[in-house]
Amino acid sequence: MAPEAARAVEAVLMVADGPVPPQLLAELLELPLAAVDELCEALRADYEATDRGFVLARVAGGYRFQSHPDLAAYVERFVLEGQSARMSAAALETLAIVAYKQPVSRAQVASIRGVNVDGVLKTLTSRGYVAEVGRDPGPGQAVLYGTTPLFLEKLGLDRVGDLPPLADFVPGPDVVEALEHGLRAGPPPGEGAPAPGETPTPPDDDEHGAGDG
Amino acid sequence: MAPEAARAVEAVLMVADGPVPPQLLAELLELPLAAVDELCEALRADYEATDRGFVLARVAGGYRFQSHPDLAAYVERFVLEGQSARMSAAALETLAIVAYKQPVSRAQVASIRGVNVDGVLKTLTSRGYVAEVGRDPGPGQAVLYGTTPLFLEKLGLDRVGDLPPLADFVPGPDVVEALEHGLRAGPPPGEGAPAPGETPTPPDDDEHGAGDG
Amino acid sequence: MPYTVSTPVFEGPFDLLLHLITREQVDLWEVSLSAIVDAYVATLEELRAGLDLETATEFLLIAAVLLELKTRRLLPGRDDVELEEELALWEERDLLLARLLEAKTFKDASAVMVRLIDAAGRSFPRVAGLEERFAGLVPDLLEGVTPQRLRAAYLRATTPKPVPTVALDHVAPVRTSVAEAVAELAERLPRLGRASFRALVDGLDERLEVIVRFLAVLELVKQGRAEVEQAANFAELHVAWLTTPVTDDGPLEVEEYAG
């Protein structure tokens, strides 16, 4: 059976969201650096021999799991068909929460959305729409997120304060639904009409996706 | 050699940032849903048999890679933000009632617990485990509560239906007998005077359980 | 957030009553209603200051039932008691018992949830997301997003969403009486001979119904008409009909649960 150290490397690399420096692995496992490199090399060869769909790669000074290059076609489909459609409803809601409630912690966003938002926040961060803007002074010192200048630029806003004000009351789902429809089909009565041509017909905006992500 | 489809699943799950619904995998692979579930089950068994440091889990309606539970000690040291604090008994019992009775109103939860649950429900909502899921159509339109996908992730469940059946927790005959007997009005067999000095151990704290959580 | 595990702090009247009754478990037959009532009232006295009105009312209601039960027990005979009054008291008691059992059921369910949470907490999910080489493929997420759409998304995120209802059970309370359940079981069990409790409550999805069914089984056991076997805690519970009742006290009737 696989030795504990090799299994620990697999576990840590699995939850890491970026390349893990071998020094850090050595520290976690209390092993010499050379032993870590040996372990990783053995794992890499193992995955290759058993023809896994992923590889253990050495990137940017660290180790990480990534998809096997010869399966790129599937990953691309996932990005284009699944991921993008799925992401945009989930990402848009997450982005909206960050925009209106900034600075806001990951836990606060998760509590509003009722789902784990780690992945989505990471995506938004990697796209440059959202960034860490500070730390909660309270215990735990949670990272606080806010929107970036790129976000403002993309939305054609001068500053965050220019976001449309939220209604004083929280409308029921039917109202939101109507609002959504209105935005899709055209300006609803009483809503500020979007500029012509700006009326989005978002291909990817489905309210069913709200729960996943 | 591993079949292409299994490898594709591995590749896609490796780049996903949350549980991937089997429907999406089926679409990407152009396979029936049942075949996807079979593939994933085979992968799961394979990882288990080869004693990997990660597992393929089905959580909150999708498949995802996660670290093997017995390597928690290593991963905990690696993961930055600490695990959330433990929940109080009051919070857990309230959560159990919401989970099993959803959609359920605050008054219904309170009547089962015999205490005011406003504070506890508020805490559970702010942590994202419980959310308002609608309104009672009846008079009063009481807010109805239900559990969230985050709750499923927290418990490592695929769906609410995977909770152990409530019937499993109906107290055993010994407990029922004890309660029944304790509340019997007729003279019990061998009725004796209560032992002197049988005063109860008073709780060492004021009743603030109702409000915390 | 202060998450303390509050063992000796009673969360409510059920908690307290369960504690008072079941701590005597070691010596089941020595449980004295008097002791329970006294302890209950004494604790209530101590808690008095810190209670909100709702909780205090629940405590008092239960105390009233307990006191009445105690008074009744002190009476030598029952002949002088109005039948209707008597029945009402039994009903109160049955209801209290059913609510206690329900509270206990969820207490035990929450203990299992803790185990699930602990187990799940030992695994950490992969959230790595896309590798850079695919980044170019991701359509610009903000393509076509207007401030209005963002506002709508915020409202959507903060508005309760009707989730698919989990049809575990429904809310309308079904008040089957214990007597009815006893009659039904006395009719069904002789034909079955032996059945698991699970089978007997099959199709009942309201806890109270299950609890009532359980009380009925207990009643049959008490009358010597049935036997209950359980190999271990959480093991399947089996109910066996006794063709020759252990005690023979005439026609089947429900004295304790009348009403």
XYZ file of C-alpha atoms in Angstrom:
685
model
C 0.000 0.000 0.000
C 1.027 3.557 -0.620
C 3.189 5.018 2.113
C 1.634 7.660 4.338
C 3.927 10.397 3.044
C 2.918 9.848 -0.573
C -0.754 9.848 0.397
C -0.255 13.064 2.361
C 1.303 14.698 -0.705
C -1.717 13.662 -2.750
C -4.106 15.042 -0.147
C -2.356 18.390 0.152
C -1.952 18.865 -3.590
C -5.607 17.971 -4.059
C -6.850 20.809 -1.883
C -4.199 23.329 -2.913
C -5.364 26.004 -5.317
C -1.947 26.701 -6.696
C 1.462 25.090 -7.033
C 2.812 23.958 -3.660
C 6.541 24.610 -3.162
C 8.452 21.440 -2.268
C 9.874 23.261 0.749
C 6.393 23.596 2.151
C 5.666 19.915 1.533
C 8.943 19.001 3.223
C 7.924 21.054 6.219
C 4.435 19.536 6.426
C 5.756 15.998 6.104
C 8.863 16.586 8.174
C 10.985 15.077 5.439
C 14.138 16.283 3.676
C 13.611 18.161 0.445
C 15.186 15.425 -1.625
C 12.761 12.878 -0.237
C 9.818 15.084 -1.228
C 11.084 15.366 -4.762
C 11.519 11.620 -4.888
C 7.978 11.064 -3.615
C 6.529 13.429 -6.164
C 8.503 11.860 -8.960
C 7.236 8.425 -7.928
C 3.651 9.690 -7.883
C 4.089 11.311 -11.274
C 5.393 8.065 -12.746
C 2.572 6.153 -11.067
C -0.121 8.358 -12.620
C 1.545 8.058 -15.973
C 1.817 4.272 -15.737
C -1.818 3.902 -14.684
C -2.907 6.277 -17.422
C -4.747 8.731 -15.226
C -6.616 11.705 -16.643
C -4.478 14.051 -14.587
C -0.772 14.659 -14.149
C 1.416 15.820 -11.336
C 3.276 18.745 -12.800
C 6.059 20.940 -11.565
C 4.983 24.494 -12.293
C 6.226 27.862 -11.091
C 8.455 26.395 -8.443
C 5.891 24.013 -7.005
C 3.919 20.842 -7.529
C 0.316 20.684 -8.543
C -2.292 18.455 -10.099
C -3.553 19.430 -13.511
C -5.595 17.858 -16.238
C -3.783 15.643 -18.739
C -2.904 17.612 -21.869
C -4.413 15.021 -24.179
C -7.830 15.569 -22.573
C -7.835 19.291 -23.259
C -10.788 18.883 -25.618
C -13.024 17.747 -22.756
C -11.840 20.473 -20.457
C -12.495 23.031 -23.177
C -16.015 21.741 -23.582
C -16.442 21.893 -19.845
C -15.313 25.505 -19.900
C -17.466 26.501 -22.832
C -20.621 24.527 -22.239
C -20.760 23.680 -18.612
C -18.514 25.936 -16.705
C -19.417 29.181 -18.377
C -23.150 28.659 -18.165
C -22.888 27.447 -14.627
C -20.427 30.072 -13.595
C -22.220 33.045 -14.806
C -25.340 32.788 -12.673
C -23.334 31.781 -9.630
C -20.499 34.187 -10.376
C -22.807 37.068 -11.116
C -24.615 36.698 -7.812
C -21.334 36.394 -5.956
C -19.943 39.404 -7.773
C -23.090 41.383 -7.011
C -22.814 40.583 -3.314
C -19.168 41.604 -3.239
C -19.975 44.783 -5.146
C -22.824 45.885 -2.907
C -21.498 44.701 0.431
C -17.775 45.349 0.092
C -15.586 44.929 1.992
C -16.995 41.501 2.678
C -15.543 38.217 3.878
C -15.844 34.914 2.091
C -17.965 33.583 4.940
C -20.399 36.468 4.620
C -20.807 35.870 0.902
C -21.290 32.146 1.518
C -23.920 32.812 4.144
C -25.915 34.955 1.740
C -25.648 32.521 -1.141
C -26.021 29.379 0.964
C -23.285 27.610 -0.954
C -19.563 27.297 -0.681
C -18.146 30.213 -2.679
C -14.425 29.454 -2.435
C -14.165 28.342 -6.037
C -16.275 31.123 -7.483
C -14.407 33.802 -5.530
C -11.161 32.359 -6.752
C -12.392 32.543 -10.330
C -13.560 36.122 -9.902
C -10.224 36.981 -8.347
C -8.317 35.305 -11.131
C -10.350 37.292 -13.657
C -9.359 40.448 -11.881
C -12.885 41.597 -11.021
C -12.480 41.035 -7.319
C -9.482 41.412 -5.049
C -8.494 41.126 -1.449
C -8.862 44.577 0.025
C -8.001 43.990 3.644
C -8.479 41.925 6.740
C -11.270 41.835 9.239
C -9.895 43.458 12.416
C -11.868 40.952 14.519
C -10.633 37.583 15.659
C -9.828 35.234 12.793
C -8.736 38.168 10.634
C -10.793 36.979 7.704
C -9.733 38.220 4.291
C -12.081 40.917 3.012
C -12.947 41.206 -0.663
C -13.922 44.122 -2.818
C -14.267 44.957 -6.489
C -11.416 46.228 -8.665
C -11.001 49.162 -11.059
C -11.278 46.607 -13.893
C -14.752 45.722 -12.632
C -15.803 49.362 -12.678
C -14.351 49.801 -16.124
C -16.178 46.761 -17.476
C -19.457 48.017 -16.087
C -18.873 51.521 -17.261
C -19.009 52.935 -13.785
C -16.979 55.692 -12.317
C -17.074 54.441 -8.745
C -18.832 51.838 -6.659
C -21.253 54.451 -5.374
C -22.666 54.700 -8.891
C -24.169 51.231 -8.715
C -27.935 51.394 -8.978
C -29.399 51.771 -5.487
C -31.073 48.771 -3.976
C -34.722 49.110 -3.197
C -35.545 49.817 0.423
C -37.592 46.679 0.569
C -36.597 43.263 -0.602
C -39.043 42.315 -3.313
C -40.599 38.896 -3.474
C -39.384 36.301 -5.936
C -42.182 37.168 -8.352
C -41.018 40.752 -8.508
C -37.438 39.706 -9.084
C -38.639 37.330 -11.738
C -40.536 40.104 -13.456
C -37.495 42.315 -13.168
C -35.323 39.666 -14.707
C -37.770 39.223 -17.543
C -37.937 42.911 -18.005
C -34.190 43.137 -18.281
C -34.186 40.398 -20.794
C -37.075 41.493 -22.940
C -36.838 45.209 -22.489
C -37.372 47.817 -19.834
C -40.147 46.963 -17.425
C -42.568 49.717 -16.575
C -41.116 52.105 -14.109
C -37.551 50.796 -14.399
C -34.852 53.002 -15.687
C -34.585 51.950 -19.306
C -31.201 50.597 -20.256
C -29.576 52.366 -23.131
C -30.540 50.918 -26.494
C -28.259 48.148 -27.566
C -27.274 47.609 -24.003
C -30.252 45.409 -23.393
C -28.549 42.163 -22.703
C -29.957 38.894 -23.798
C -27.638 36.926 -21.641
C -27.285 33.493 -23.141
C -26.034 32.122 -19.900
C -28.189 33.679 -17.276
C -30.395 31.031 -15.807
C -32.030 31.394 -12.470
C -31.870 27.632 -12.034
C -28.163 27.773 -11.695
C -28.492 29.917 -8.642
C -28.116 27.063 -6.266
C -25.006 25.417 -7.552
C -21.494 26.623 -7.865
C -5.509 1.173 -19.892
C -8.131 3.409 -18.414
C -10.939 4.183 -20.818
C -11.013 7.658 -22.323
C -14.281 8.568 -20.580
C -12.923 7.805 -17.116
C -9.818 9.838 -17.866
C -11.976 12.696 -19.083
C -13.924 12.653 -15.810
C -10.670 12.858 -13.897
C -9.470 15.749 -16.027
C -12.677 17.734 -15.678
C -12.992 17.206 -11.931
C -9.399 18.327 -11.571
C -10.174 21.781 -12.995
C -13.604 22.181 -11.411
C -14.099 24.590 -8.546
C -17.097 22.869 -7.011
C -19.115 19.669 -7.228
C -19.792 18.850 -10.909
C -23.334 17.610 -11.521
C -23.434 14.214 -13.242
C -25.801 15.673 -15.834
C -23.048 18.025 -16.953
C -20.525 15.185 -17.152
C -23.013 13.128 -19.164
C -23.399 16.024 -21.570
C -19.656 16.521 -21.979
C -18.961 12.841 -22.483
C -22.083 12.169 -24.529
C -22.944 9.286 -22.277
C -26.144 8.353 -20.485
C -26.400 9.489 -16.886
C -26.233 5.933 -15.584
C -22.951 5.361 -17.401
C -21.479 8.460 -15.774
C -22.479 7.258 -12.337
C -20.920 3.883 -13.117
C -17.703 5.506 -14.295
C -17.471 7.626 -11.175
C -18.193 4.679 -8.955
C -15.439 2.698 -10.693
C -13.005 5.575 -10.206
C -13.970 5.900 -6.568
C -13.380 2.182 -6.012
C -10.102 2.374 -7.911
C -8.771 5.182 -5.710
C -9.822 3.291 -2.661
C -8.210 0.052 -3.811
C -4.948 1.796 -4.678
C -5.003 3.641 -1.363
C -4.809 7.140 -2.771
C -4.616 10.192 -0.545
C -7.751 11.632 -2.134
C -11.277 10.393 -2.710
C -13.946 10.972 -5.306
C -17.023 12.026 -3.353
C -20.603 12.751 -4.243
C -21.602 15.893 -2.370
C -24.417 18.420 -2.731
C -25.582 17.019 -6.042
C -22.251 16.584 -7.805
C -18.931 14.800 -7.938
C -15.744 16.301 -6.608
C -12.262 15.371 -5.540
C -11.484 15.834 -1.866
C -8.693 14.857 0.467
C -8.904 11.504 2.239
C -10.342 11.959 5.741
C -7.540 10.060 7.426
C -5.035 12.637 6.217
C -6.870 15.509 7.871
C -3.924 16.189 10.156
C -1.686 17.133 7.213
C -4.291 19.089 5.314
C -5.445 21.058 8.333
C -1.944 22.392 8.766
C -1.960 23.427 5.137
C -5.400 24.961 4.857
C -5.264 28.598 5.818
C -8.542 29.554 7.365
C -9.479 27.560 10.420
C -12.481 25.326 10.517
C -15.621 26.945 11.773
C -16.393 26.710 15.444
C -18.481 23.885 16.770
C -22.179 24.391 16.976
C -24.068 24.466 20.243
C -26.478 21.729 21.157
C -29.320 24.189 20.652
C -28.109 25.045 17.160
C -27.674 21.393 16.208
C -31.084 20.350 17.434
C -32.689 23.234 15.629
C -30.756 22.357 12.490
C -31.959 18.759 12.769
C -35.567 19.880 12.999
C -35.223 22.187 10.002
C -33.446 19.478 8.015
C -36.072 16.842 8.621
C -39.171 19.020 8.577
C -38.357 21.507 5.840
C -39.984 23.683 4.762
C -40.825 24.586 8.328
C -41.829 27.754 10.117
C -40.125 29.205 13.140
C -43.196 28.543 15.246
C -43.177 24.865 14.321
C -39.529 24.530 15.269
C -40.171 26.341 18.543
C -43.066 24.079 19.383
C -40.938 20.975 18.946
C -38.095 22.367 21.001
C -40.331 23.955 23.575
C -38.269 27.122 23.554
C -37.952 30.301 21.590
C -35.673 29.633 18.605
C -35.374 33.110 17.078
C -31.751 33.581 18.017
C -30.654 30.111 17.004
C -32.391 30.331 13.644
C -30.790 33.685 13.017
C -27.366 32.243 13.733
C -27.949 29.257 11.471
C -29.130 31.585 8.715
C -26.129 33.864 9.079
C -23.816 30.885 8.814
C -25.522 29.857 5.603
C -26.778 26.453 6.723
C -30.406 27.493 6.765
C -32.262 29.900 4.522
C -35.713 31.259 4.021
C -37.185 29.106 1.317
C -40.656 30.532 1.021
C -43.777 31.608 2.774
C -46.582 29.614 4.231
C -49.510 30.049 1.855
C -51.876 30.124 4.842
C -52.884 33.202 6.791
C -49.983 34.992 8.417
C -47.657 33.933 5.611
C -45.065 32.654 8.044
C -41.544 32.484 6.697
C -40.569 28.896 5.970
C -37.036 27.679 6.488
C -35.046 24.964 4.789
C -31.444 23.807 4.560
C -28.967 25.010 1.935
C -26.405 23.301 -0.307
C -23.791 24.536 2.162
C -25.519 22.435 4.818
C -25.168 19.414 2.537
C -21.479 20.144 2.047
C -21.034 20.586 5.773
C -22.504 17.140 6.366
C -20.903 15.570 3.317
C -24.273 14.581 1.914
C -25.427 14.418 -1.663
C -28.991 15.439 -0.901
C -31.293 15.899 2.052
C -32.879 12.536 1.348
C -29.555 10.941 2.308
C -29.982 11.880 5.941
C -30.559 8.776 8.026
C -34.299 8.156 8.313
C -35.837 9.875 11.293
C -37.503 6.634 12.308
C -34.025 5.410 13.302
C -34.032 7.928 16.125
C -37.369 7.206 17.662
C -36.283 6.408 21.190
C -35.779 2.787 22.086
C -38.215 0.913 24.294
C -36.105 1.508 27.388
C -36.325 5.255 27.038
C -39.989 5.176 26.163
C -40.572 2.945 29.128
C -38.663 5.286 31.398
C -40.590 8.317 30.205
C -43.859 6.512 30.285
C -43.156 5.254 33.740
C -41.923 8.585 34.965
C -45.203 10.141 34.012
C -47.415 7.365 35.247
C -50.113 8.620 37.535
C -51.072 5.411 39.202
C -48.996 4.183 42.112
C -45.963 2.449 40.642
C -44.965 -0.984 41.837
C -42.929 -0.620 44.987
C -43.864 3.008 45.368
C -41.563 4.456 47.921
C -41.015 7.841 49.323
C -38.525 9.782 47.258
C -35.095 9.512 48.713
C -34.368 12.433 50.966
C -31.997 14.989 49.642
C -32.847 14.044 46.112
C -32.731 17.588 44.961
C -31.666 17.973 41.400
C -28.310 19.262 40.404
C -29.173 22.750 39.351
C -27.830 23.877 36.028
C -24.721 25.872 36.561
C -25.792 28.607 34.273
C -28.746 30.768 33.510
C -31.070 29.727 30.778
C -29.641 31.639 27.903
C -29.683 28.691 25.599
C -32.786 29.931 23.910
C -31.120 32.950 22.526
C -27.652 31.870 21.686
C -26.691 29.384 19.093
C -19.503 33.201 18.095
C -19.516 31.444 21.418
C -20.381 27.873 20.684
C -20.415 26.194 24.009
C -21.616 22.697 24.508
C -24.148 23.232 27.230
C -24.604 19.952 28.973
C -26.160 20.920 32.259
C -27.923 24.014 30.940
C -31.432 23.074 30.081
C -32.487 24.350 26.719
C -36.125 24.102 27.609
C -38.785 22.228 29.467
C -38.373 19.068 27.421
C -34.665 19.050 27.974
C -35.152 19.360 31.687
C -37.883 16.777 31.924
C -35.975 14.298 29.766
C -32.974 14.774 31.960
C -34.915 14.341 35.178
C -36.666 11.226 34.006
C -33.897 9.454 32.191
C -31.168 10.067 34.744
C -33.099 7.631 36.890
C -32.757 5.002 34.199
C -30.384 2.919 36.221
C -33.161 2.193 38.602
C -36.128 2.339 36.360
C -38.759 1.156 38.754
C -37.693 3.495 41.480
C -38.533 6.529 39.413
C -40.835 8.560 41.493
C -43.197 11.014 39.967
C -43.009 13.003 43.179
C -39.262 13.352 42.891
C -39.560 14.416 39.290
C -42.219 16.979 39.980
C -40.303 18.398 42.915
C -37.087 18.586 40.964
C -38.875 20.116 38.021
C -40.511 22.811 40.078
C -37.272 23.483 41.943
C -35.358 23.941 38.705
C -38.112 26.082 37.284
C -37.791 28.292 40.325
C -34.087 28.714 39.667
C -34.477 29.365 35.985
C -37.274 31.843 36.529
C -35.193 34.966 36.168
C -33.629 34.119 32.848
C -36.668 32.935 30.939
C -38.470 34.636 28.140
C -42.226 34.587 28.263
C -42.667 31.912 25.623
C -40.292 29.490 27.256
C -41.609 30.204 30.729
C -45.109 29.406 29.518
C -43.976 26.055 28.196
C -42.269 25.285 31.487
C -45.375 26.224 33.425
C -47.733 24.231 31.240
C -45.670 21.150 31.778
C -45.357 21.828 35.475
C -49.141 22.035 35.654
C -49.574 18.665 33.980
C -46.943 17.133 36.205
C -48.525 18.527 39.340
C -51.914 17.252 38.341
C -50.476 13.815 37.658
C -48.816 13.905 41.054
C -52.013 14.888 42.798
C -53.821 12.107 41.044
C -51.267 9.599 42.153
C -51.654 10.640 45.742
C -55.341 9.830 45.648
C -56.052 6.373 46.985
C -58.704 5.393 44.460
C -60.047 6.786 41.265
C -63.707 6.183 41.840
C -64.331 9.635 43.120
C -62.842 11.287 40.082
C -64.971 12.520 37.248
C -64.422 10.286 34.265
C -64.195 13.162 31.859
C -61.629 14.913 33.982
C -59.694 11.703 34.176
C -59.709 11.261 30.425
C -58.583 14.815 29.863
C -55.639 14.240 32.140
C -54.629 11.114 30.261
C -54.807 13.025 27.070
C -52.590 15.737 28.477
C -50.165 13.152 29.647
C -50.099 11.321 26.324
C -49.524 14.557 24.524
C -46.708 15.460 26.870
C -45.214 12.037 26.388
C -45.472 12.306 22.618
C -43.837 15.740 22.648
C -41.079 14.495 24.917
C -40.424 11.618 22.565
C -40.422 13.938 19.594
C -37.931 16.249 21.281
C -35.774 13.268 22.157
C -35.963 11.987 18.592
C -34.515 15.215 17.191
C -31.944 15.355 19.974
C -30.688 11.955 18.907
C -30.865 12.908 15.229
C -28.706 15.933 15.951
C -26.125 13.705 17.625
C -25.805 11.740 14.404
C -25.545 14.977 12.453
C -22.589 15.938 14.614
C -20.909 12.709 13.608
C -21.609 13.446 9.939
C -20.236 16.975 10.317
C -17.114 15.713 12.047
C -16.558 13.079 9.376
C -17.153 15.513 6.523
C -14.877 18.060 8.179
C -11.948 15.720 7.813
C -12.082 15.925 4.031
C -11.281 19.101 2.170
C -12.623 19.794 -1.290
C -10.592 20.615 -4.362
C -11.418 24.136 -5.456
C -8.462 24.734 -7.727
C -10.435 25.754 -10.784
C -9.141 26.224 -14.283
C -5.513 26.107 -15.258
C -4.179 29.234 -16.922
C -3.924 27.586 -20.304
C -7.719 27.460 -20.433
C -8.236 30.933 -19.079
C -8.476 32.431 -22.533
C -11.443 30.229 -23.272
C -13.585 31.528 -20.479
C -15.919 34.054 -21.990
C -15.624 37.438 -20.391
C -17.937 37.039 -17.465
C -18.844 40.683 -17.562
C -19.673 40.717 -21.252
C -23.161 42.186 -21.450
C -23.420 42.704 -17.713
C -24.992 46.032 -16.920
C -25.218 47.655 -13.508
C -28.951 46.849 -13.600
C -28.255 43.204 -14.175
C -25.822 43.202 -11.316
C -28.463 44.761 -9.106
C -30.964 42.116 -10.189
C -28.430 39.397 -9.396
C -27.935 40.868 -5.945
C -31.646 40.927 -5.301
C -31.938 37.383 -6.565
C -29.124 36.244 -4.294
C -30.684 37.860 -1.257
C -34.245 36.780 -1.955
C -35.533 33.497 -0.559
C -35.581 30.976 -3.339
C -38.254 28.356 -3.316
C -36.153 25.231 -3.150
C -37.507 21.939 -4.330
C -39.511 20.761 -1.392
C -38.045 17.822 0.356
C -40.990 15.565 0.797
C -39.787 13.959 3.979
C -43.052 14.589 5.668
C -45.716 17.189 5.835
C -46.767 19.471 8.506
C -50.393 18.700 9.197
C -50.409 16.872 12.492
C -52.128 13.548 12.403
C -53.620 12.789 15.756
C -54.150 9.087 15.727
C -55.008 8.039 19.210
C -53.008 5.386 20.970
C -56.203 3.401 21.455
C -56.794 3.322 17.713
C -53.238 2.255 17.096
C -53.541 -0.516 19.674
C -56.695 -1.767 18.006
C -55.035 -1.721 14.614
C -51.952 -3.559 15.830
C -54.048 -6.120 17.697
C -55.721 -6.799 14.406
C -52.557 -6.864 12.280
C -49.988 -8.529 14.530
C -51.738 -11.898 15.027
C -51.682 -12.314 11.260
C -48.035 -11.324 10.949
C -46.817 -13.158 14.018
C -43.633 -11.151 14.132
C -42.764 -7.932 12.424
C -40.117 -5.274 12.545
C -41.212 -1.984 14.024
C -40.071 -0.404 10.795
C -42.551 -2.545 8.891
C -45.306 -1.613 11.297
C -44.762 2.076 10.735
C -44.142 1.734 7.026
C -46.012 4.453 5.216
C -46.288 6.671 8.270
C -44.196 9.719 7.698
C -45.425 11.875 10.533
C -43.281 11.409 13.614
C -46.191 11.739 15.930
C -47.862 8.825 14.185
C -44.742 6.749 14.598
C -44.527 7.714 18.225
C -48.167 6.898 18.805
C -47.594 3.556 17.137
C -44.695 2.997 19.448
C -46.784 3.791 22.488
C -49.333 1.306 21.210
C -46.681 -1.399 20.942
C -45.614 -0.578 24.446
C -49.171 -0.825 25.613
C -49.453 -4.295 24.066
C -46.227 -5.309 25.773
C -47.549 -4.070 29.057
C -50.685 -6.089 28.561
C -48.544 -9.131 27.848
C -49.876 -9.445 24.331
C -46.659 -8.698 22.503
C -42.954 -8.821 22.986
C -40.297 -6.409 21.814
C -36.772 -7.433 20.894
C -33.869 -5.270 19.994
C -30.400 -6.749 19.567
C -28.556 -3.525 20.261
C -29.006 0.213 20.299
C -30.120 1.370 16.865
C -30.685 -2.241 15.844
C -33.914 -3.144 14.194
C -36.764 -3.433 16.633
C -38.946 -6.503 16.339
C -42.414 -6.917 17.696
C -43.738 -10.402 18.245
C -47.363 -11.246 18.948
C -47.760 -13.610 21.864
C -50.397 -16.208 21.124
C -50.636 -16.994 24.807
C -50.612 -13.745 26.667
C -48.192 -13.688 29.555
C -50.769 -12.151 31.791
C -54.382 -12.779 31.272
C -56.439 -9.845 32.178
C -59.399 -10.337 29.995
C -60.436 -8.586 26.861
C -58.058 -6.296 25.120
C -58.614 -2.803 26.187
C -56.676 0.309 26.624
C -57.117 1.467 30.114
C -54.206 3.825 30.411
C -54.676 5.522 27.132
C -58.400 5.672 26.982
C -59.191 8.707 24.949
